[in-house]
Short mmCIF file of C-alpha atoms in Angstrom, two decimals:
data_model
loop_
_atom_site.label_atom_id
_atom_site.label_comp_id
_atom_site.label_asym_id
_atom_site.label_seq_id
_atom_site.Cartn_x
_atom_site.Cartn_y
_atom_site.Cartn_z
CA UNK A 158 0.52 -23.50 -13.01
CA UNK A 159 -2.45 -22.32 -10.90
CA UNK A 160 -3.21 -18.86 -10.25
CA UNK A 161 -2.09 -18.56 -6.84
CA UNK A 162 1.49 -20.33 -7.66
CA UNK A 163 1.91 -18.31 -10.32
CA UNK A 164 1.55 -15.52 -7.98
CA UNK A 165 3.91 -16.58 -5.39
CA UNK A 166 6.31 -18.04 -7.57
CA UNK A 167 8.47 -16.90 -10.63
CA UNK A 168 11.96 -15.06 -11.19
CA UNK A 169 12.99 -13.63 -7.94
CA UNK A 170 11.43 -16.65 -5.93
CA UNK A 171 14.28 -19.05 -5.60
CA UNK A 172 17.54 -18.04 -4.80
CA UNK A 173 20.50 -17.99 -7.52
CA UNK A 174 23.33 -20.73 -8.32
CA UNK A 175 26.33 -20.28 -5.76
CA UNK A 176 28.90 -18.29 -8.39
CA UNK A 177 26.05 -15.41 -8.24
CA UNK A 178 25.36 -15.16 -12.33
CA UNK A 179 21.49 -15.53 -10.91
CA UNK A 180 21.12 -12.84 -8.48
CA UNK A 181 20.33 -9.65 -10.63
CA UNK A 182 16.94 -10.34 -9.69
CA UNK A 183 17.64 -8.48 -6.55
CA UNK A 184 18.46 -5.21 -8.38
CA UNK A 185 15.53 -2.94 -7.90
CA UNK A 186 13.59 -1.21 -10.84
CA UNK A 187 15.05 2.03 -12.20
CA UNK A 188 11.64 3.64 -12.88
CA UNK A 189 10.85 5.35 -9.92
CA UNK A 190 7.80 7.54 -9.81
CA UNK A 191 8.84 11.15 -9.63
CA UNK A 192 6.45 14.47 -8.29
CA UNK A 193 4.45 16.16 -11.08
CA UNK A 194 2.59 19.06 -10.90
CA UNK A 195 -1.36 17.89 -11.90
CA UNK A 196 -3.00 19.53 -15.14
CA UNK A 197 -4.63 22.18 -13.27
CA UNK A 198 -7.54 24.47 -14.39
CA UNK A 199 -6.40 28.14 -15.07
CA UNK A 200 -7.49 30.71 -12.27
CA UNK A 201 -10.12 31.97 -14.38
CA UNK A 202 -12.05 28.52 -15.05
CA UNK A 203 -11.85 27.92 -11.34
CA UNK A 204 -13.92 31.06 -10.22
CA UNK A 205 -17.03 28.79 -9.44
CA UNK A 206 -15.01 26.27 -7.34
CA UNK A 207 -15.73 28.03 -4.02
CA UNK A 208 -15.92 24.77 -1.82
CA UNK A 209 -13.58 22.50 -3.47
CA UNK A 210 -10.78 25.43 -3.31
CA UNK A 211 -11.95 25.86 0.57
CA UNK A 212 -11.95 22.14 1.19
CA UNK A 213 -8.41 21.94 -0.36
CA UNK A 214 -7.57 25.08 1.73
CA UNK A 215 -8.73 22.69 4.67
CA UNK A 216 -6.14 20.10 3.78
CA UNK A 217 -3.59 22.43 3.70
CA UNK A 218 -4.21 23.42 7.41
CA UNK A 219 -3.82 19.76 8.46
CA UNK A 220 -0.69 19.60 6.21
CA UNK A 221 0.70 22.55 8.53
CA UNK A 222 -0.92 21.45 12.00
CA UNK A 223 1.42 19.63 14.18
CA UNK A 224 0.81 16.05 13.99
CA UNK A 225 -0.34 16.72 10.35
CA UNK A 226 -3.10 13.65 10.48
CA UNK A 227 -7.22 14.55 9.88
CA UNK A 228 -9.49 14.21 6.96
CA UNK A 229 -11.63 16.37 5.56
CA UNK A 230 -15.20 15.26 4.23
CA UNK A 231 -16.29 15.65 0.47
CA UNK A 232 -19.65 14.06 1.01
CA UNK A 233 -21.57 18.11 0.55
CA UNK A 234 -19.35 18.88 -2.39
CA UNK A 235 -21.77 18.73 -5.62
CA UNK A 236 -19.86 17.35 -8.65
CA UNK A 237 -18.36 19.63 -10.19
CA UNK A 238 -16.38 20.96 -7.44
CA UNK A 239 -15.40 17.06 -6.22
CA UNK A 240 -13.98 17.04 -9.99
CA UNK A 241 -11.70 20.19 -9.18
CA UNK A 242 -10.49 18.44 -5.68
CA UNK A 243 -9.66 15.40 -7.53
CA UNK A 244 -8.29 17.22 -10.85
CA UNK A 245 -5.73 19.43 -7.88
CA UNK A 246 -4.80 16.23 -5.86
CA UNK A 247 -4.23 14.07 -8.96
CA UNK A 248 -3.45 10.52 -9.06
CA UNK A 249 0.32 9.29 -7.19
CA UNK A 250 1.89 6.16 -6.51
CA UNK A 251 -0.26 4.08 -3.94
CA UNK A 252 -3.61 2.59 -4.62
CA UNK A 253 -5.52 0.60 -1.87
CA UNK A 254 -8.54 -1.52 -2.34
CA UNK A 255 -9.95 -3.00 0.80
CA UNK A 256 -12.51 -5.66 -0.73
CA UNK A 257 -15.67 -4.08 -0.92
CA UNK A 258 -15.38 -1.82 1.28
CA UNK A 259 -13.32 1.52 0.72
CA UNK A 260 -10.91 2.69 -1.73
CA UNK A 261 -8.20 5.34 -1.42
CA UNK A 262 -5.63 6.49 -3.73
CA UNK A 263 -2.68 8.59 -2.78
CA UNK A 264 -2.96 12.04 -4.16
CA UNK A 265 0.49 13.54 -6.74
CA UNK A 266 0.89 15.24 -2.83
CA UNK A 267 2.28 12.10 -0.98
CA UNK A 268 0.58 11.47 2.33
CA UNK A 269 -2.88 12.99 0.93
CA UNK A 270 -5.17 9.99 0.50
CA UNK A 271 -8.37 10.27 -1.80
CA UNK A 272 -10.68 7.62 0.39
CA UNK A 273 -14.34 6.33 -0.70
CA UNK A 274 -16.12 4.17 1.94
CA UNK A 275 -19.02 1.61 0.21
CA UNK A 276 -21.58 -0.31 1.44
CA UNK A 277 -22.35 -4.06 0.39
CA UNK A 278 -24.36 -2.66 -2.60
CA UNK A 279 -21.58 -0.26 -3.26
CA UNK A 280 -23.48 3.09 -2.35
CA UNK A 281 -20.86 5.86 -1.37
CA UNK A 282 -21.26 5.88 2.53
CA UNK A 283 -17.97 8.15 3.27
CA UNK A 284 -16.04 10.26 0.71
CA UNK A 285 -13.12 12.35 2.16
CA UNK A 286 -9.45 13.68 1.96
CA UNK A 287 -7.36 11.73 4.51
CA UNK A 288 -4.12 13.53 5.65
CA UNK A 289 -1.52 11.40 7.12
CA UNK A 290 1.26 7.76 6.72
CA UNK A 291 -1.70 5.53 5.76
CA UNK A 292 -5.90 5.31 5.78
CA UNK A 293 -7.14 4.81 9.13
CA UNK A 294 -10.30 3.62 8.74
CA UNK A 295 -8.95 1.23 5.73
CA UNK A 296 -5.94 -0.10 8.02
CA UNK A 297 -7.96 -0.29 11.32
CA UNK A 298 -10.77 -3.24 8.93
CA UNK A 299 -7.14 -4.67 7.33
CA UNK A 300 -7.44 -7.59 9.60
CA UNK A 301 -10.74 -7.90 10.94
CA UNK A 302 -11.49 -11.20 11.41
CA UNK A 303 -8.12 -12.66 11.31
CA UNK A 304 -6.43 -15.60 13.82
CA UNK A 305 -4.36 -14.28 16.03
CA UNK A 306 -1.17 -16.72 15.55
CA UNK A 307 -0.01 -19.01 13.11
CA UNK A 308 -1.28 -23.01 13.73
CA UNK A 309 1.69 -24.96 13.66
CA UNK A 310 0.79 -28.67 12.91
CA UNK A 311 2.92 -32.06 14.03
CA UNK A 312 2.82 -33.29 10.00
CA UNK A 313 3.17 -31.64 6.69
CA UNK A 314 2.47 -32.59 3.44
CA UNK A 315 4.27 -34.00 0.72
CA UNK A 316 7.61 -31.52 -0.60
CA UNK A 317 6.99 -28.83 1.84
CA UNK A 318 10.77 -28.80 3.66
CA UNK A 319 11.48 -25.01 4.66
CA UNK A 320 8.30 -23.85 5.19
CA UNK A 321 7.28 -25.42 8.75
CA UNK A 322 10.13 -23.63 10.42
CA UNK A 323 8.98 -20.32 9.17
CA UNK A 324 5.54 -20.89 11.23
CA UNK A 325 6.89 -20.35 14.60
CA UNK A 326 9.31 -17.43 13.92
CA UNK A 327 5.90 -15.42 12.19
CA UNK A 328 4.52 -16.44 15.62
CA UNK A 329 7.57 -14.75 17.66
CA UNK A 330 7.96 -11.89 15.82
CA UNK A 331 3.47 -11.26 16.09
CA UNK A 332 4.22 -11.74 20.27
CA UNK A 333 6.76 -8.62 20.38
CA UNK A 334 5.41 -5.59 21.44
CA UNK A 335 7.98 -2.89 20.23
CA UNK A 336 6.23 -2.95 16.49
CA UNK A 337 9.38 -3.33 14.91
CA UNK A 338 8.59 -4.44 11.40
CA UNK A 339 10.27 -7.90 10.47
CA UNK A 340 10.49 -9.39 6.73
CA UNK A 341 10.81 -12.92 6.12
CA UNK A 342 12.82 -12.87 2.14
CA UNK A 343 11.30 -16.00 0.39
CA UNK A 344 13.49 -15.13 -2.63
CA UNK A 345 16.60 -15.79 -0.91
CA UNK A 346 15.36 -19.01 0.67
CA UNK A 347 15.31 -22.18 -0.78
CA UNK A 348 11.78 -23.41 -0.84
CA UNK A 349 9.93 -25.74 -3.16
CA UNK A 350 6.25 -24.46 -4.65
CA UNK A 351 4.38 -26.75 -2.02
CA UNK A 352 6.21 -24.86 0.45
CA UNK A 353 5.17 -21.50 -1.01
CA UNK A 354 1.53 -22.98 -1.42
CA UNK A 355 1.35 -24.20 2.32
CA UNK A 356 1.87 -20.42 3.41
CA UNK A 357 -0.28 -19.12 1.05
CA UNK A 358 -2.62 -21.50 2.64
CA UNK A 359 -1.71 -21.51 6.38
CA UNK A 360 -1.62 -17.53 6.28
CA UNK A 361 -5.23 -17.14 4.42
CA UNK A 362 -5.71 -14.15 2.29
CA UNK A 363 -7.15 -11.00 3.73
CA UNK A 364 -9.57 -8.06 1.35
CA UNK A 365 -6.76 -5.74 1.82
CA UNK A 366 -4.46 -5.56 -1.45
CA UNK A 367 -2.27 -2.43 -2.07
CA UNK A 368 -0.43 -1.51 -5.21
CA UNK A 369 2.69 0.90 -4.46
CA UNK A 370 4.45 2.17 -8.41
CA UNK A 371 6.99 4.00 -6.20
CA UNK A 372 10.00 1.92 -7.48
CA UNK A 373 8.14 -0.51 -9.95
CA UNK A 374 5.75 -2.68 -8.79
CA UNK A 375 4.88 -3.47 -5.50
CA UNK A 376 1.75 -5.48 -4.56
CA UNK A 377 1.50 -6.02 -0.99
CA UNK A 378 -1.81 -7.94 0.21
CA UNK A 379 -2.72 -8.63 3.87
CA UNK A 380 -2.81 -12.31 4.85
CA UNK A 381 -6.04 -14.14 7.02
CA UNK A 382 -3.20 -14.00 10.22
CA UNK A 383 -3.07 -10.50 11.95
CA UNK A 384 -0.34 -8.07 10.66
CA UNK A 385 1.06 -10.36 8.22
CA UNK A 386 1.42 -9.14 5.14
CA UNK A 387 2.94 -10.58 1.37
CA UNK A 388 5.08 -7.74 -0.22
CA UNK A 389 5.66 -8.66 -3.42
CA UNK A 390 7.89 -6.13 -6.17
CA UNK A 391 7.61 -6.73 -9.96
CA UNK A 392 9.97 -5.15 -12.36
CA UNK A 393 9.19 -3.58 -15.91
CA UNK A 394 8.36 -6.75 -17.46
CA UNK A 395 6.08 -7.52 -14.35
CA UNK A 396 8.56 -10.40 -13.40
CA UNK A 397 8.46 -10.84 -9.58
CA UNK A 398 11.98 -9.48 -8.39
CA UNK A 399 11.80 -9.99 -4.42
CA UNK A 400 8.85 -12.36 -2.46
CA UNK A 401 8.83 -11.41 0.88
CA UNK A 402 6.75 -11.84 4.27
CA UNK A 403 6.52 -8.95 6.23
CA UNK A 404 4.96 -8.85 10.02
CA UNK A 405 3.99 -5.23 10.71
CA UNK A 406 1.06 -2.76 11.01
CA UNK A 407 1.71 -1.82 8.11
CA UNK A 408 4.51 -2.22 5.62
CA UNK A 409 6.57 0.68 5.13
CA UNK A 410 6.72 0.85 1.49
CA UNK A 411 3.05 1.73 1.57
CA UNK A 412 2.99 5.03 3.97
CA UNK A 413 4.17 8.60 3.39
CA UNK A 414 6.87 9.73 5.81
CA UNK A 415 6.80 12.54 7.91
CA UNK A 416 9.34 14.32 5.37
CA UNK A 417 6.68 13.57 2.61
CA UNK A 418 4.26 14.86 4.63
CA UNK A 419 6.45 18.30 4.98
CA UNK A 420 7.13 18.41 1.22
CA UNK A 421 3.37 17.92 0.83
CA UNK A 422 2.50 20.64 2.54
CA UNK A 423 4.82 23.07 0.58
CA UNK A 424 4.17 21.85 -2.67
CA UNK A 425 -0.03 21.90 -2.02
CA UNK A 426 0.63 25.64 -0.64
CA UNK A 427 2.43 26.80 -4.11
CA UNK A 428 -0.86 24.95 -5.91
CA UNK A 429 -2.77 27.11 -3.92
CA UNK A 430 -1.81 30.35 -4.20
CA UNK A 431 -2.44 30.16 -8.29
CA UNK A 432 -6.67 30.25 -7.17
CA UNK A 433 -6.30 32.69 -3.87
#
């Protein structure tokens, strides 16, 4: 089995037998990623961390401003005080890698993004906190480039059955203009692997790949066809448990809530107050 079959396929890609002994696949995983407070530096060690404390203190402000979105650039922090911004936010449940050309993980503080912008040669052009659902910059380049629609084609190949009729609802659902998310479940379809291989290939495959450890796994990677995304969760055993399309901005597994964002903003204030 070739790569990309083996990543569209597996347990959790074809549906069950009809008396339902099949179907625990679509139990999700019990492990779900829980808030921890970072190893932080004692007060005393973090006397000479006057900008990192004050760029943190800048975070919070966003955290407490109204619409609770901005960013807040690292790029004049020396090193030592980008350590103690890093060391506070810690590492939580979302990483994003965007080809190239930016990284961001998602801070222990859920809707506070850690985001590096590179250039071809990998240079650091951008480094900066990002407050807010999702990247901006990283979500605004998740498509660039990509077809508009879906081509749907008079002939298919060989075994590919209930994958052609998929093509036009994609198209539908990218012509709506209320944003509505819509998921396409490929786990409880019937579908052979040249079906699954056709709309690996008809789609294309975008730079964009996000890995979410909220409830498991979740790899989600943005397709060549604007706003569709495969959303793809993995249990313990990294056994794929659900295979979905999903046509959206953005799926919603990936962003912090505005409650998140609230909860963020109390928990970074109690961090806080051990270094004022």
């Amino acid at each position: 089995m070739n790569d990309t079959l083996s990543s569209l396929v597996g347990p959790g890609s074809q549906p069950g037998e009809e008396d339902g002994a099949a179907l625990d696949y679509m139990r999700m995983p019990s492990g779900m990623m829980t808030f921890s407070t970072p190893n932080l530096p004692e007060s005393e060690d973090a006397q000479g961390y006057r900008d990192g404390k004050a760029a943190l203190e800048q975070v919070l402000a966003i955290l407490k401003s109204g619409d609770k979105r901005g960013s807040i650039d690292l790029g004049g922090l020396d090193a030592a005080n980008r350590d103690f911004v890093e060391q506070v936010l810690g590492e939580g449940e979302v990483s994003v890698i965007a080809g190239a050309r930016a990284q961001a993980q998602e801070a222990v503080l859920a809707g506070v993004w850690r985001v590096r912008e590179t250039a071809h040669d990998g240079a650091v052009t951008r480094d900066y906190v990002e407050v807010g659902a999702f990247p901006t910059n990283i979500l605004a380049g998740a498509f660039e480039g990509a077809r508009n629609a879906v081509p749907v084609a008079d002939s298919f190949g060989p075994n590919i059955f209930n994958a052609p009729p998929l093509l036009p609802e994609i198209n539908d659902h990218l012509d709506k203009a209320n944003g509505v998310a819509h998921a396409i479940n490929l786990s409880l379809l019937p579908h052979t692997d040249e079906d699954l291989l056709f709309l690996n290939d008809i789609l294309g495959r975008g730079e964009l790949t996000i890995l979410s450890r909220g409830y498991g796994n979740c790899r989600i990677t943005a397709t060549a066809t604007r706003k569709v995304w495969w959303v793809q969760f993995y249990n313990s055993q990294d056994t794929m448990i659900l295979n979905t399309i999903e046509i959206a901005s953005v799926p919603e597994v990936a962003c912090a809530s505005d409650e998140d964002l609230v909860d963020s903003s109390e928990r970074l204030d109690e961090i806080l107050e051990i270094y004022r």
